[in-house]
Amino acid sequence: MKLSEVYKKYNTQAKCLKKLEVLRWGKTVKCPYCESKSTRPTKSEAGRHSCKTCKRSFTVMVGTIFEHSALPLPKWFELATLMLNAKGGMNAMELKRNVKVTYKTAYYVAMRIRIGMLEPDTKLNGIIEMDESYFGGKARKLRAVTDNTPSLAKVDLKRGRGTHKISVVGMVQRKGKVRTKVVEKLTKRNLLSMLKRYAKKDNSLLMTDCFRSYKTLEQYIDRLVINHSKAYSKGITHINTIEGYWSFVKNGIRGNFKSISKKYLPFYLIEYEWKYNHRNFKGNQLENFLKNALKHEKELEYWKAQSTQQVKEIAYD
Ligand SMILES: [Zn+2]
């Protein structure tokens, strides 16, 4: 959706509230506190309802990323649209300039929008590529030139160990979705638990490189290994899709954000996942996003202002 359309269609708080209500509840308003459908609109404020069962009053924003925000919803919709339309991401400074809010507001709302991009777990299947990548910290030197090992093999051996980089594990289904996770320690156990969470066991085939810890995954799933010291691909055996994904994320971060701390990296990973997973979506992007953001209301209730705890639980190991 173009920003100009958002200006026209969602230019008042009431219009935005109505949109959110339809997306969250359909035709029947449901109390977010006790789930009763016995409610009535109040006269005090547009979009405020009162529950006949628990006697509390609420708007559609209760328990969502929009709760307790002083920023009018039309601004939220504009910010979300800008973020959805920016292929590689957009930093808070640019958001601020485009929407005319303070830097702090832009930054804070952008973080919440990222939370709204978190999709419920779905299981990947078919051919799944799994790989890890390292974010942040100083670029490590490759020692390949100083000894006789082939350069590609040397990259494999180094694996970012002993550096201060943050390790992120990614899994992508070819022609499908991607899931990534900050994994503090690349232990066999952590890799296996991620695989079990995001991959279907039956009729799936896993592709990895020859990093030792992936061997253990064979107890759960069939696996083919590409040895990068010999070739980048061998027939269908390769991990080019996930490597392409890492480039997409790293170029996006490099081009748009100065640096991202370990604490906030999971938020950005969620945003890039969303961008990649909806790259072929032809419908209304804003509506699609809003629907997702409102969907898991229960979890979102805990995601109070600036709290990173829940994202950590989901995106970290
Ligand atoms: Zn109620």
mmCIF file of C-alpha atoms and ligand atoms in Angstrom:
data_model
loop_
_atom_site.group_PDB
_atom_site.id
_atom_site.type_symbol
_atom_site.label_atom_id
_atom_site.label_comp_id
_atom_site.label_asym_id
_atom_site.label_seq_id
_atom_site.Cartn_x
_atom_site.Cartn_y
_atom_site.Cartn_z
ATOM 1 C CA MET A 1 0.000 0.000 0.000
ATOM 2 C CA LYS A 2 1.319 3.421 -0.900
ATOM 3 C CA LEU A 3 1.811 6.026 1.793
ATOM 4 C CA SER A 4 -0.492 8.399 -0.104
ATOM 5 C CA GLU A 5 -3.299 5.832 0.134
ATOM 6 C CA VAL A 6 -2.721 5.463 3.875
ATOM 7 C CA TYR A 7 -3.004 9.234 4.281
ATOM 8 C CA LYS A 8 -6.366 9.158 2.554
ATOM 9 C CA LYS A 9 -7.843 5.993 3.990
ATOM 10 C CA TYR A 10 -6.608 6.084 7.568
ATOM 11 C CA ASN A 11 -6.405 9.757 8.382
ATOM 12 C CA THR A 12 -8.366 9.688 11.649
ATOM 13 C CA GLN A 13 -8.103 7.733 14.873
ATOM 14 C CA ALA A 14 -11.692 6.511 14.441
ATOM 15 C CA LYS A 15 -11.030 5.057 10.976
ATOM 16 C CA CYS A 16 -7.926 3.259 12.217
ATOM 17 C CA LEU A 17 -9.729 1.868 15.252
ATOM 18 C CA LYS A 18 -12.527 0.575 13.036
ATOM 19 C CA LYS A 19 -9.998 -1.165 10.797
ATOM 20 C CA LEU A 20 -8.276 -2.809 13.751
ATOM 21 C CA GLU A 21 -11.621 -3.928 15.182
ATOM 22 C CA VAL A 22 -12.633 -5.639 11.962
ATOM 23 C CA LEU A 23 -9.240 -7.321 11.663
ATOM 24 C CA ARG A 24 -9.173 -8.463 15.270
ATOM 25 C CA TRP A 25 -12.785 -9.346 16.001
ATOM 26 C CA GLY A 26 -14.664 -9.499 12.728
ATOM 27 C CA LYS A 27 -18.288 -8.579 13.357
ATOM 28 C CA THR A 28 -18.541 -9.305 17.077
ATOM 29 C CA VAL A 29 -16.548 -7.323 19.608
ATOM 30 C CA LYS A 30 -14.885 -9.533 22.214
ATOM 31 C CA CYS A 31 -13.715 -8.373 25.632
ATOM 32 C CA PRO A 32 -9.922 -8.769 25.770
ATOM 33 C CA TYR A 33 -10.053 -9.284 29.536
ATOM 34 C CA CYS A 34 -12.642 -12.039 29.934
ATOM 35 C CA GLU A 35 -13.371 -12.975 26.278
ATOM 36 C CA SER A 36 -17.075 -12.288 26.751
ATOM 37 C CA LYS A 37 -18.959 -11.283 23.617
ATOM 38 C CA SER A 38 -21.515 -9.417 25.624
ATOM 39 C CA THR A 39 -20.335 -5.848 25.182
ATOM 40 C CA ARG A 40 -21.666 -2.442 24.225
ATOM 41 C CA PRO A 41 -20.025 0.678 22.815
ATOM 42 C CA THR A 42 -19.592 3.532 25.268
ATOM 43 C CA LYS A 43 -20.417 7.116 24.463
ATOM 44 C CA SER A 44 -17.366 8.565 26.187
ATOM 45 C CA GLU A 45 -14.805 7.888 23.482
ATOM 46 C CA ALA A 46 -14.740 6.597 19.913
ATOM 47 C CA GLY A 47 -13.832 2.913 19.818
ATOM 48 C CA ARG A 48 -14.275 2.338 23.553
ATOM 49 C CA HIS A 49 -16.472 -0.576 24.571
ATOM 50 C CA SER A 50 -17.715 -1.729 27.897
ATOM 51 C CA CYS A 51 -18.007 -5.377 28.901
ATOM 52 C CA LYS A 52 -21.293 -6.454 30.437
ATOM 53 C CA THR A 53 -19.697 -9.491 32.047
ATOM 54 C CA CYS A 54 -16.565 -8.146 33.762
ATOM 55 C CA LYS A 55 -17.664 -4.499 33.708
ATOM 56 C CA ARG A 56 -14.352 -3.263 32.369
ATOM 57 C CA SER A 57 -13.986 -0.905 29.459
ATOM 58 C CA PHE A 58 -11.528 -1.343 26.618
ATOM 59 C CA THR A 59 -10.546 -0.461 23.067
ATOM 60 C CA VAL A 60 -9.226 -2.781 20.380
ATOM 61 C CA MET A 61 -5.696 -1.753 21.356
ATOM 62 C CA VAL A 62 -5.745 -3.546 24.700
ATOM 63 C CA GLY A 63 -3.238 -6.394 24.757
ATOM 64 C CA THR A 64 -1.651 -5.431 21.450
ATOM 65 C CA ILE A 65 1.473 -3.570 20.320
ATOM 66 C CA PHE A 66 -0.676 -0.402 20.188
ATOM 67 C CA GLU A 67 -1.580 -0.455 23.888
ATOM 68 C CA HIS A 68 -0.492 2.450 26.096
ATOM 69 C CA SER A 69 0.796 4.415 23.140
ATOM 70 C CA ALA A 70 0.227 8.155 23.051
ATOM 71 C CA LEU A 71 0.949 8.222 19.337
ATOM 72 C CA PRO A 72 -2.236 8.562 17.241
ATOM 73 C CA LEU A 73 -2.991 5.476 15.175
ATOM 74 C CA PRO A 74 -2.734 7.257 11.779
ATOM 75 C CA LYS A 75 0.952 7.825 12.596
ATOM 76 C CA TRP A 76 1.358 4.166 13.522
ATOM 77 C CA PHE A 77 -0.149 3.162 10.192
ATOM 78 C CA GLU A 78 2.205 5.510 8.353
ATOM 79 C CA LEU A 79 5.254 4.211 10.191
ATOM 80 C CA ALA A 80 4.274 0.601 9.540
ATOM 81 C CA THR A 81 3.728 1.343 5.851
ATOM 82 C CA LEU A 82 7.148 2.955 5.521
ATOM 83 C CA MET A 83 8.793 -0.007 7.203
ATOM 84 C CA LEU A 84 6.911 -2.530 5.102
ATOM 85 C CA ASN A 85 7.768 -0.718 1.888
ATOM 86 C CA ALA A 86 11.474 -0.272 2.649
ATOM 87 C CA LYS A 87 13.163 -3.263 1.046
ATOM 88 C CA GLY A 88 16.273 -3.281 3.222
ATOM 89 C CA GLY A 89 14.814 -1.582 6.296
ATOM 90 C CA MET A 90 14.536 2.017 7.451
ATOM 91 C CA ASN A 91 16.233 3.566 10.462
ATOM 92 C CA ALA A 92 14.496 5.710 13.072
ATOM 93 C CA MET A 93 16.088 8.904 11.755
ATOM 94 C CA GLU A 94 14.515 8.413 8.331
ATOM 95 C CA LEU A 95 11.203 7.346 9.843
ATOM 96 C CA LYS A 96 11.220 10.500 11.957
ATOM 97 C CA ARG A 97 11.768 12.689 8.905
ATOM 98 C CA ASN A 98 9.004 11.015 6.924
ATOM 99 C CA VAL A 99 6.307 10.885 9.559
ATOM 100 C CA LYS A 100 7.154 13.945 11.611
ATOM 101 C CA VAL A 101 7.429 12.407 15.019
ATOM 102 C CA THR A 102 10.339 12.636 17.445
ATOM 103 C CA TYR A 103 13.313 10.333 17.041
ATOM 104 C CA LYS A 104 12.459 8.593 20.294
ATOM 105 C CA THR A 105 8.906 7.904 19.186
ATOM 106 C CA ALA A 106 10.035 6.632 15.798
ATOM 107 C CA TYR A 107 12.560 4.326 17.414
ATOM 108 C CA TYR A 108 10.204 2.996 20.033
ATOM 109 C CA VAL A 109 7.241 2.471 17.708
ATOM 110 C CA ALA A 110 9.485 0.801 15.115
ATOM 111 C CA MET A 111 10.549 -1.720 17.758
ATOM 112 C CA ARG A 112 6.924 -2.486 18.547
ATOM 113 C CA ILE A 113 6.117 -2.824 14.859
ATOM 114 C CA ARG A 114 8.920 -5.383 14.627
ATOM 115 C CA ILE A 115 7.292 -7.329 17.443
ATOM 116 C CA GLY A 116 4.068 -7.242 15.439
ATOM 117 C CA MET A 117 5.935 -8.879 12.570
ATOM 118 C CA LEU A 118 6.673 -11.976 14.615
ATOM 119 C CA GLU A 119 4.788 -14.840 13.044
ATOM 120 C CA PRO A 120 3.468 -17.884 14.870
ATOM 121 C CA ASP A 121 5.610 -20.998 14.473
ATOM 122 C CA THR A 122 5.084 -22.910 11.278
ATOM 123 C CA LYS A 123 6.973 -26.019 10.316
ATOM 124 C CA LEU A 124 9.182 -25.957 7.266
ATOM 125 C CA ASN A 125 9.269 -29.008 5.031
ATOM 126 C CA GLY A 126 10.650 -30.306 1.745
ATOM 127 C CA ILE A 127 14.233 -29.254 1.176
ATOM 128 C CA ILE A 128 15.430 -27.208 4.119
ATOM 129 C CA GLU A 129 18.796 -25.471 4.260
ATOM 130 C CA MET A 130 20.337 -24.757 7.654
ATOM 131 C CA ASP A 131 23.359 -22.603 8.342
ATOM 132 C CA GLU A 132 24.721 -20.207 10.895
ATOM 133 C CA SER A 133 26.060 -16.720 10.472
ATOM 134 C CA TYR A 134 27.809 -14.179 12.671
ATOM 135 C CA PHE A 135 26.682 -10.641 13.315
ATOM 136 C CA GLY A 136 28.389 -7.594 14.758
ATOM 137 C CA GLY A 137 31.835 -7.286 16.233
ATOM 138 C CA LYS A 138 34.981 -6.723 14.272
ATOM 139 C CA ALA A 139 35.470 -8.445 10.958
ATOM 140 C CA ARG A 140 37.706 -11.420 11.468
ATOM 141 C CA LYS A 141 40.770 -11.934 9.406
ATOM 142 C CA LEU A 142 40.973 -15.000 7.293
ATOM 143 C CA ARG A 143 44.265 -16.726 7.645
ATOM 144 C CA ALA A 144 43.951 -18.508 4.355
ATOM 145 C CA VAL A 145 46.710 -16.563 2.678
ATOM 146 C CA THR A 146 49.232 -17.483 5.317
ATOM 147 C CA ASP A 147 49.101 -21.239 4.996
ATOM 148 C CA ASN A 148 48.316 -23.915 2.489
ATOM 149 C CA THR A 149 44.728 -24.745 3.278
ATOM 150 C CA PRO A 150 42.249 -23.834 0.561
ATOM 151 C CA SER A 151 40.592 -20.533 1.455
ATOM 152 C CA LEU A 152 37.065 -21.864 1.560
ATOM 153 C CA ALA A 153 37.992 -24.566 4.023
ATOM 154 C CA LYS A 154 39.657 -22.016 6.241
ATOM 155 C CA VAL A 155 36.457 -20.019 6.464
ATOM 156 C CA ASP A 156 34.710 -23.156 7.580
ATOM 157 C CA LEU A 157 37.256 -23.885 10.278
ATOM 158 C CA LYS A 158 37.209 -20.427 11.760
ATOM 159 C CA ARG A 159 33.432 -20.265 12.166
ATOM 160 C CA GLY A 160 33.615 -17.053 14.087
ATOM 161 C CA ARG A 161 34.645 -18.874 17.214
ATOM 162 C CA GLY A 162 36.772 -16.909 19.593
ATOM 163 C CA THR A 163 35.348 -13.685 18.189
ATOM 164 C CA HIS A 164 32.777 -11.425 19.826
ATOM 165 C CA LYS A 165 30.253 -11.930 17.111
ATOM 166 C CA ILE A 166 26.684 -12.984 17.753
ATOM 167 C CA SER A 167 25.790 -16.319 16.226
ATOM 168 C CA VAL A 168 22.484 -16.638 14.454
ATOM 169 C CA VAL A 169 21.153 -19.884 13.070
ATOM 170 C CA GLY A 170 18.845 -19.840 10.076
ATOM 171 C CA MET A 171 16.670 -22.411 8.370
ATOM 172 C CA VAL A 172 15.035 -21.838 5.028
ATOM 173 C CA GLN A 173 12.686 -23.965 3.010
ATOM 174 C CA ARG A 174 13.545 -23.684 -0.660
ATOM 175 C CA LYS A 175 10.921 -21.456 -2.295
ATOM 176 C CA GLY A 176 9.409 -21.111 1.179
ATOM 177 C CA LYS A 177 9.853 -19.365 4.477
ATOM 178 C CA VAL A 178 12.862 -18.645 6.609
ATOM 179 C CA ARG A 179 13.271 -18.798 10.382
ATOM 180 C CA THR A 180 16.246 -17.410 12.262
ATOM 181 C CA LYS A 181 17.257 -17.393 15.894
ATOM 182 C CA VAL A 182 20.050 -15.986 17.986
ATOM 183 C CA VAL A 183 21.749 -19.056 19.405
ATOM 184 C CA GLU A 184 24.306 -18.141 22.031
ATOM 185 C CA LYS A 185 26.067 -21.460 21.936
ATOM 186 C CA LEU A 186 26.151 -23.597 18.820
ATOM 187 C CA THR A 187 25.850 -26.830 20.717
ATOM 188 C CA LYS A 188 24.371 -29.983 19.221
ATOM 189 C CA ARG A 189 21.511 -29.727 21.666
ATOM 190 C CA ASN A 190 20.617 -26.158 20.714
ATOM 191 C CA LEU A 191 20.759 -26.912 17.009
ATOM 192 C CA LEU A 192 18.603 -29.993 17.442
ATOM 193 C CA SER A 193 15.987 -28.163 19.466
ATOM 194 C CA MET A 194 15.750 -25.446 16.825
ATOM 195 C CA LEU A 195 15.428 -28.031 14.078
ATOM 196 C CA LYS A 196 12.652 -29.847 15.917
ATOM 197 C CA ARG A 197 10.800 -26.632 16.490
ATOM 198 C CA TYR A 198 10.856 -25.416 12.903
ATOM 199 C CA ALA A 199 11.127 -28.473 10.649
ATOM 200 C CA LYS A 200 8.801 -31.322 9.810
ATOM 201 C CA LYS A 201 10.535 -34.619 10.223
ATOM 202 C CA ASP A 202 8.809 -36.617 7.512
ATOM 203 C CA ASN A 203 9.408 -36.090 3.816
ATOM 204 C CA SER A 204 11.957 -33.406 4.587
ATOM 205 C CA LEU A 205 15.580 -33.257 3.605
ATOM 206 C CA LEU A 206 18.128 -31.111 5.384
ATOM 207 C CA MET A 207 21.094 -29.457 3.675
ATOM 208 C CA THR A 208 24.031 -28.182 5.693
ATOM 209 C CA ASP A 209 27.726 -27.662 5.223
ATOM 210 C CA CYS A 210 30.183 -29.905 7.000
ATOM 211 C CA PHE A 211 30.273 -28.054 10.329
ATOM 212 C CA ARG A 212 30.512 -30.926 12.815
ATOM 213 C CA SER A 213 27.626 -30.060 15.106
ATOM 214 C CA TYR A 214 25.100 -30.553 12.299
ATOM 215 C CA LYS A 215 25.893 -34.283 12.163
ATOM 216 C CA THR A 216 23.793 -34.870 15.249
ATOM 217 C CA LEU A 217 20.698 -33.627 13.389
ATOM 218 C CA GLU A 218 20.633 -36.877 11.427
ATOM 219 C CA GLN A 219 18.930 -38.543 14.372
ATOM 220 C CA TYR A 220 15.874 -36.430 13.516
ATOM 221 C CA ILE A 221 15.987 -35.791 9.784
ATOM 222 C CA ASP A 222 17.665 -37.000 6.567
ATOM 223 C CA ARG A 223 20.630 -34.838 5.695
ATOM 224 C CA LEU A 224 22.883 -34.062 2.732
ATOM 225 C CA VAL A 225 26.172 -32.288 3.266
ATOM 226 C CA ILE A 226 27.984 -29.894 0.990
ATOM 227 C CA ASN A 227 31.707 -29.681 1.561
ATOM 228 C CA HIS A 228 32.618 -26.103 0.764
ATOM 229 C CA SER A 229 36.299 -26.850 0.497
ATOM 230 C CA LYS A 230 35.430 -28.845 -2.616
ATOM 231 C CA ALA A 231 32.491 -27.068 -4.216
ATOM 232 C CA TYR A 232 29.665 -24.637 -3.536
ATOM 233 C CA SER A 233 27.045 -26.964 -4.884
ATOM 234 C CA LYS A 234 26.607 -30.485 -6.115
ATOM 235 C CA GLY A 235 23.296 -31.002 -7.895
ATOM 236 C CA ILE A 236 20.560 -30.200 -5.431
ATOM 237 C CA THR A 237 23.036 -30.263 -2.571
ATOM 238 C CA HIS A 238 23.847 -26.704 -1.606
ATOM 239 C CA ILE A 239 23.009 -24.032 0.942
ATOM 240 C CA ASN A 240 22.902 -21.132 -1.493
ATOM 241 C CA THR A 241 19.392 -20.093 -0.471
ATOM 242 C CA ILE A 242 20.255 -19.510 3.176
ATOM 243 C CA GLU A 243 23.541 -17.869 2.214
ATOM 244 C CA GLY A 244 21.597 -15.534 -0.053
ATOM 245 C CA TYR A 245 19.363 -14.773 2.892
ATOM 246 C CA TRP A 246 22.345 -13.845 5.086
ATOM 247 C CA SER A 247 23.515 -11.417 2.395
ATOM 248 C CA PHE A 248 20.057 -9.880 2.244
ATOM 249 C CA VAL A 249 20.012 -9.313 6.007
ATOM 250 C CA LYS A 250 23.599 -8.102 6.272
ATOM 251 C CA ASN A 251 23.321 -5.709 3.349
ATOM 252 C CA GLY A 252 20.098 -4.392 4.838
ATOM 253 C CA ILE A 253 21.670 -3.822 8.234
ATOM 254 C CA ARG A 254 24.855 -2.357 6.814
ATOM 255 C CA GLY A 255 22.971 0.003 4.523
ATOM 256 C CA ASN A 256 20.402 1.230 6.995
ATOM 257 C CA PHE A 257 21.473 0.778 10.583
ATOM 258 C CA LYS A 258 24.770 1.881 12.035
ATOM 259 C CA SER A 259 25.113 -0.911 14.500
ATOM 260 C CA ILE A 260 22.757 -3.238 16.254
ATOM 261 C CA SER A 261 23.427 -4.514 19.745
ATOM 262 C CA LYS A 262 22.981 -8.100 20.751
ATOM 263 C CA LYS A 263 19.998 -7.124 22.851
ATOM 264 C CA TYR A 264 18.094 -5.680 19.902
ATOM 265 C CA LEU A 265 19.287 -7.932 17.087
ATOM 266 C CA PRO A 266 16.307 -10.302 17.524
ATOM 267 C CA PHE A 267 13.908 -7.449 16.699
ATOM 268 C CA TYR A 268 15.678 -6.746 13.414
ATOM 269 C CA LEU A 269 15.861 -10.439 12.589
ATOM 270 C CA ILE A 270 12.090 -10.584 12.961
ATOM 271 C CA GLU A 271 11.715 -7.688 10.515
ATOM 272 C CA TYR A 272 13.950 -9.257 7.873
ATOM 273 C CA GLU A 273 12.198 -12.577 8.267
ATOM 274 C CA TRP A 274 8.905 -10.852 7.673
ATOM 275 C CA LYS A 275 10.233 -9.109 4.554
ATOM 276 C CA TYR A 276 11.601 -12.318 3.127
ATOM 277 C CA ASN A 277 8.601 -14.459 4.016
ATOM 278 C CA HIS A 278 6.193 -12.026 2.372
ATOM 279 C CA ARG A 279 8.334 -11.180 -0.631
ATOM 280 C CA ASN A 280 5.780 -12.656 -3.002
ATOM 281 C CA PHE A 281 2.687 -11.414 -1.206
ATOM 282 C CA LYS A 282 0.511 -9.538 -3.659
ATOM 283 C CA GLY A 283 -2.292 -8.292 -1.408
ATOM 284 C CA ASN A 284 -2.492 -5.377 0.985
ATOM 285 C CA GLN A 285 0.771 -5.466 2.970
ATOM 286 C CA LEU A 286 -0.414 -3.130 5.709
ATOM 287 C CA GLU A 287 -3.550 -5.130 6.369
ATOM 288 C CA ASN A 288 -1.598 -8.364 6.295
ATOM 289 C CA PHE A 289 0.801 -6.975 8.874
ATOM 290 C CA LEU A 290 -1.937 -5.577 11.115
ATOM 291 C CA LYS A 291 -3.736 -8.893 11.101
ATOM 292 C CA ASN A 292 -0.594 -10.675 12.229
ATOM 293 C CA ALA A 293 0.182 -8.066 14.856
ATOM 294 C CA LEU A 294 -3.287 -8.502 16.354
ATOM 295 C CA LYS A 295 -3.369 -12.272 16.095
ATOM 296 C CA HIS A 296 -1.402 -13.481 19.054
ATOM 297 C CA GLU A 297 -2.956 -11.117 21.502
ATOM 298 C CA LYS A 298 -2.262 -13.330 24.492
ATOM 299 C CA GLU A 299 1.500 -13.228 24.074
ATOM 300 C CA LEU A 300 1.458 -9.587 23.193
ATOM 301 C CA GLU A 301 -0.224 -8.706 26.441
ATOM 302 C CA TYR A 302 3.094 -9.306 28.125
ATOM 303 C CA TRP A 303 5.061 -7.275 25.684
ATOM 304 C CA LYS A 304 4.797 -4.092 27.588
ATOM 305 C CA ALA A 305 6.576 -0.950 26.533
ATOM 306 C CA GLN A 306 10.202 -1.516 25.620
ATOM 307 C CA SER A 307 10.318 -4.900 27.220
ATOM 308 C CA THR A 308 12.621 -7.203 25.331
ATOM 309 C CA GLN A 309 12.135 -10.201 27.550
ATOM 310 C CA GLN A 310 9.476 -11.955 25.492
ATOM 311 C CA VAL A 311 11.238 -11.384 22.219
ATOM 312 C CA LYS A 312 14.308 -12.830 23.836
ATOM 313 C CA GLU A 313 12.415 -15.910 24.848
ATOM 314 C CA ILE A 314 11.190 -16.394 21.338
ATOM 315 C CA ALA A 315 14.139 -15.304 19.272
ATOM 316 C CA TYR A 316 16.917 -16.428 21.601
ATOM 317 C CA ASP A 317 17.865 -19.836 22.790
HETATM 318 ZN ZN ZN B 1 -14.969 -8.702 30.067
#
